[in-house]
Amino acid sequence: MPPTTAETGFWGEVTSTIDWCENNYEVHHYIAEFWNTVSNCLLIIPAITGLVLSIKDKAETRFILCYIGLLVVGLGSWCFHMTLRYEMQLLDELPMLWGGSCLIYSIIEVGAKPNVHNKTVIAVLTSYCSIVTLIYLISPQSLLFQLAFGLLVTINMLAPLPLFRKYQYSKGLAVASYVAYFSAFLVWIIDTNFCPHVRLFRENMFSPIRPFTQLHAWWHAGAGMGTYMATTFTLHARGLYLKKNAQLKIAYGMVYVRQDKSP
C-alpha cells in the first residue's frame, strides 16, 4: 500500500514502501503508529525469555540464534512502526528472513547427532537469504519480500511434519503455534486488503475499544507468539532426543523449556 495519510510527526515524511492501516501520529507525536509499535513487546519479551533461559541451560547455538532472531525482528519492527522510515523497514524485514532460516535449520536437524552440523542445509539457507537480501536492496519491492518470506513460512509449517512422526514432542504446544500463526496471517490479510473497511469499522467503535481493532498489532502478537512456541517445541523435541531431561515449564503465563545442561 502507498502511504495512507499525509500527516507527519517527529520522524518527518514517510519513506517506507509500506504504510499500514493505523493512522499516523494519531496517538503520539513521537510514534508514527503507536499500537503497531507497542505490540512488538509480544515479540520482544518472549524472545528475551527464551534467549536467557536457553543460554542458562547451555542450549545449542542454533536455538540461541532463533531467539536472537526473534528479538531482532521485534526491535526492528518497533523502530519501523515508530518511524516509518525505509532504513527501519529493512531492520524489520531482513531479520525475518534470516531468523526464519535459523528455525528451519533447527527443525530439520532435530534428530542430528550432537555437535554435527549439516553444511549442505546451512549453505542452501544462507545462499537463499543472501540472494533475496541482495535483490531486495537493489529493487525494494514489498511483494518480492512477501513472496520470499512466505516461502520460508511455508517450509517452517511443513518441516515439522516428519518430526511429528519420528520424535517425541509437545502436541499441545505445536498446535498452539500453528493456530497462533494462522490466525495472525488471517488478520494480516484482512488488514492489508480491506483497510478502508477496517478504518470505517474502527471509527464507528466506542473509543476505548478502537485499539483492539488494530489488526496489524494482532499480527505481531500472533506471529511473535507462534514463532516463539515453534522454537520452544522444537527445542523441547531436541532435548528429548538428546535425553537431556527436557521439560516444559510455565512461568508468568509463558511456556519454556528446562533441560539438563550440555556437557
XYZ file of C-alpha atoms in Angstrom:
263
model
C 0.000 0.000 0.000
C 1.173 3.590 -0.583
C 1.306 5.930 2.411
C -2.249 6.238 3.735
C -2.016 9.676 5.332
C -0.182 12.926 4.686
C 0.315 13.620 8.386
C 3.854 13.933 9.682
C 5.211 13.949 13.195
C 8.620 13.837 14.812
C 10.125 11.482 12.201
C 9.011 13.520 9.223
C 7.790 12.279 5.870
C 7.105 8.570 5.401
C 9.887 6.935 3.358
C 8.989 3.253 3.859
C 7.488 1.365 0.930
C 4.552 0.327 3.131
C 2.313 2.364 5.419
C -0.090 0.250 7.427
C -3.743 0.733 8.290
C -3.181 2.572 11.563
C -3.484 6.356 11.255
C -0.097 8.011 11.535
C 0.747 10.051 14.643
C -2.792 9.697 15.912
C -1.743 8.836 19.481
C 1.713 10.350 19.972
C 3.826 12.941 18.158
C 6.972 10.801 18.516
C 5.458 7.480 17.386
C 4.092 7.157 13.849
C 1.998 4.027 14.509
C 1.526 3.765 18.246
C -0.312 0.432 18.575
C 1.700 -1.261 15.837
C 4.809 -0.161 17.729
C 3.995 -1.180 21.302
C 2.523 -4.513 20.188
C 6.079 -5.600 19.396
C 6.509 -6.201 23.123
C 4.783 -9.509 22.374
C 7.795 -10.434 20.240
C 10.488 -8.852 22.371
C 9.519 -10.193 25.803
C 9.131 -13.874 24.769
C 12.356 -13.656 22.755
C 14.317 -12.335 25.748
C 12.791 -15.028 27.975
C 13.733 -17.817 25.582
C 17.186 -16.363 24.985
C 18.071 -16.000 28.680
C 16.834 -19.476 29.597
C 18.471 -21.172 26.597
C 21.807 -19.544 27.448
C 21.384 -20.549 31.097
C 20.761 -24.175 30.096
C 23.621 -24.053 27.565
C 21.316 -24.913 24.678
C 22.784 -25.449 21.230
C 23.773 -22.336 19.309
C 21.044 -22.838 16.700
C 18.309 -22.241 19.288
C 20.068 -19.257 20.796
C 20.205 -17.791 17.277
C 16.470 -18.455 16.829
C 15.621 -16.438 19.927
C 18.093 -13.721 18.937
C 16.457 -13.591 15.510
C 13.005 -13.140 17.050
C 14.374 -10.432 19.343
C 15.987 -8.534 16.450
C 12.751 -8.762 14.461
C 10.804 -7.350 17.409
C 13.237 -4.479 17.898
C 13.401 -3.785 14.165
C 9.619 -3.827 13.852
C 9.387 -1.444 16.812
C 11.745 1.003 15.060
C 9.943 0.599 11.726
C 6.438 1.319 13.000
C 7.686 4.077 15.276
C 9.371 5.958 12.405
C 8.006 4.619 9.093
C 11.487 5.179 7.682
C 12.823 2.928 4.915
C 16.015 2.111 6.815
C 13.991 0.874 9.770
C 11.766 -1.138 7.431
C 14.843 -3.101 6.362
C 15.732 -3.639 10.026
C 12.304 -5.226 10.435
C 12.044 -7.283 7.272
C 15.510 -8.689 6.593
C 15.911 -10.289 10.066
C 12.618 -12.079 9.400
C 14.338 -13.933 6.554
C 17.458 -14.851 8.495
C 15.622 -15.700 11.704
C 13.165 -17.890 9.813
C 16.081 -19.769 8.260
C 17.538 -20.474 11.714
C 14.238 -22.007 12.780
C 14.031 -24.121 9.614
C 17.521 -25.466 10.252
C 16.685 -26.241 13.893
C 13.568 -28.152 12.865
C 15.329 -30.147 10.150
C 18.200 -31.066 12.482
C 16.149 -32.227 15.492
C 17.496 -35.759 15.031
C 21.104 -34.808 14.258
C 23.961 -36.157 16.338
C 25.421 -33.769 18.932
C 27.982 -31.292 17.583
C 27.273 -32.344 13.985
C 26.258 -29.604 11.540
C 24.541 -30.098 8.198
C 26.730 -27.951 5.974
C 24.549 -28.535 2.915
C 21.408 -27.177 4.570
C 23.379 -24.262 6.037
C 24.780 -23.411 2.589
C 21.354 -23.569 0.908
C 19.627 -21.410 3.529
C 22.496 -18.901 3.645
C 22.563 -18.620 -0.139
C 18.802 -18.149 -0.322
C 18.758 -15.394 2.291
C 21.806 -13.681 0.790
C 20.341 -13.649 -2.723
C 16.943 -12.385 -1.546
C 18.622 -9.722 0.591
C 20.747 -8.504 -2.316
C 17.845 -8.404 -4.758
C 15.613 -6.653 -2.233
C 18.228 -3.998 -1.523
C 18.629 -3.339 -5.258
C 14.895 -3.454 -6.010
C 12.858 -2.737 -2.847
C 9.579 -4.296 -3.922
C 7.393 -5.315 -0.983
C 5.739 -8.101 -2.959
C 9.152 -9.669 -3.578
C 9.906 -9.763 0.127
C 6.460 -11.102 0.993
C 6.819 -13.954 -1.510
C 10.338 -14.795 -0.320
C 9.325 -14.712 3.328
C 6.108 -16.605 2.561
C 8.173 -19.448 1.109
C 10.183 -19.690 4.344
C 6.994 -19.660 6.419
C 5.550 -22.467 4.283
C 8.693 -24.539 4.816
C 8.536 -23.775 8.533
C 4.987 -25.117 8.607
C 5.781 -28.258 6.619
C 9.208 -29.107 8.052
C 7.881 -30.258 11.463
C 5.626 -32.924 9.909
C 8.361 -35.616 9.804
C 9.306 -34.551 13.341
C 5.770 -35.368 14.466
C 6.157 -38.947 13.268
C 9.708 -39.672 14.426
C 10.317 -37.875 17.698
C 8.675 -37.015 20.971
C 7.306 -33.504 21.206
C 4.518 -31.460 22.791
C 1.408 -31.783 20.619
C -0.355 -29.004 22.520
C 2.480 -26.530 22.018
C 2.798 -27.448 18.351
C -0.928 -26.957 17.716
C -0.890 -23.663 19.627
C 1.981 -22.478 17.430
C 0.095 -23.292 14.231
C -3.151 -21.719 15.456
C -1.387 -18.528 16.563
C 0.434 -18.081 13.264
C -2.511 -18.923 11.001
C -4.765 -16.573 12.987
C -2.149 -13.836 12.677
C -1.865 -14.425 8.937
C -5.645 -14.148 8.572
C -5.839 -10.749 10.293
C -2.800 -9.599 8.287
C -4.666 -10.359 5.055
C -7.774 -8.533 6.258
C -5.770 -5.511 7.404
C -3.797 -5.354 4.151
C -6.614 -5.874 1.682
C -9.605 -4.297 3.395
C -8.056 -1.308 5.139
C -10.809 1.218 4.212
C -13.460 -1.081 5.686
C -11.353 -1.721 8.781
C -10.909 2.022 9.311
C -14.608 2.705 8.873
C -15.423 -0.040 11.368
C -12.855 1.376 13.806
C -14.215 4.912 13.554
C -17.690 3.685 14.496
C -16.468 1.817 17.556
C -16.551 3.089 21.140
C -13.252 4.932 21.698
C -11.705 2.585 24.354
C -12.293 -0.406 22.050
C -10.602 1.082 18.981
C -7.062 -0.057 19.885
C -8.290 -3.659 19.752
C -9.240 -3.184 16.082
C -5.607 -2.547 15.083
C -5.228 -5.781 13.140
C -1.554 -5.383 12.318
C -0.876 -5.237 16.050
C -2.685 -8.579 16.366
C -0.437 -9.875 13.577
C 2.569 -9.023 15.749
C 1.020 -10.825 18.709
C 0.108 -13.989 16.798
C 3.223 -14.216 14.648
C 5.505 -13.445 17.578
C 3.956 -15.985 19.928
C 3.602 -18.540 17.123
C 7.298 -18.244 16.280
C 8.275 -18.388 19.954
C 6.204 -21.527 20.529
C 7.556 -23.166 17.357
C 11.115 -22.554 18.549
C 10.254 -23.779 22.041
C 8.568 -27.010 20.993
C 11.473 -27.717 18.619
C 13.943 -27.129 21.458
C 11.862 -29.449 23.645
C 11.834 -32.189 20.986
C 15.585 -31.783 20.526
C 16.162 -32.050 24.273
C 14.086 -35.229 24.452
C 16.015 -36.722 21.530
C 19.315 -35.977 23.246
C 17.948 -37.404 26.535
C 18.588 -34.163 28.396
C 15.522 -34.498 30.625
C 13.784 -31.686 28.737
C 10.639 -30.462 30.480
C 8.090 -27.821 29.615
C 7.562 -25.310 32.404
C 5.276 -22.300 32.767
C 6.288 -19.006 34.324
C 4.359 -15.725 34.125
C 1.974 -17.335 31.652
C 4.754 -18.363 29.247
C 5.902 -21.844 28.324
C 9.630 -22.510 28.319
C 11.991 -25.500 28.238
C 14.047 -26.572 31.224
C 16.667 -29.216 30.453
C 19.950 -30.591 31.687
C 22.913 -28.513 30.652
C 25.035 -29.740 27.785
C 28.404 -31.179 28.901
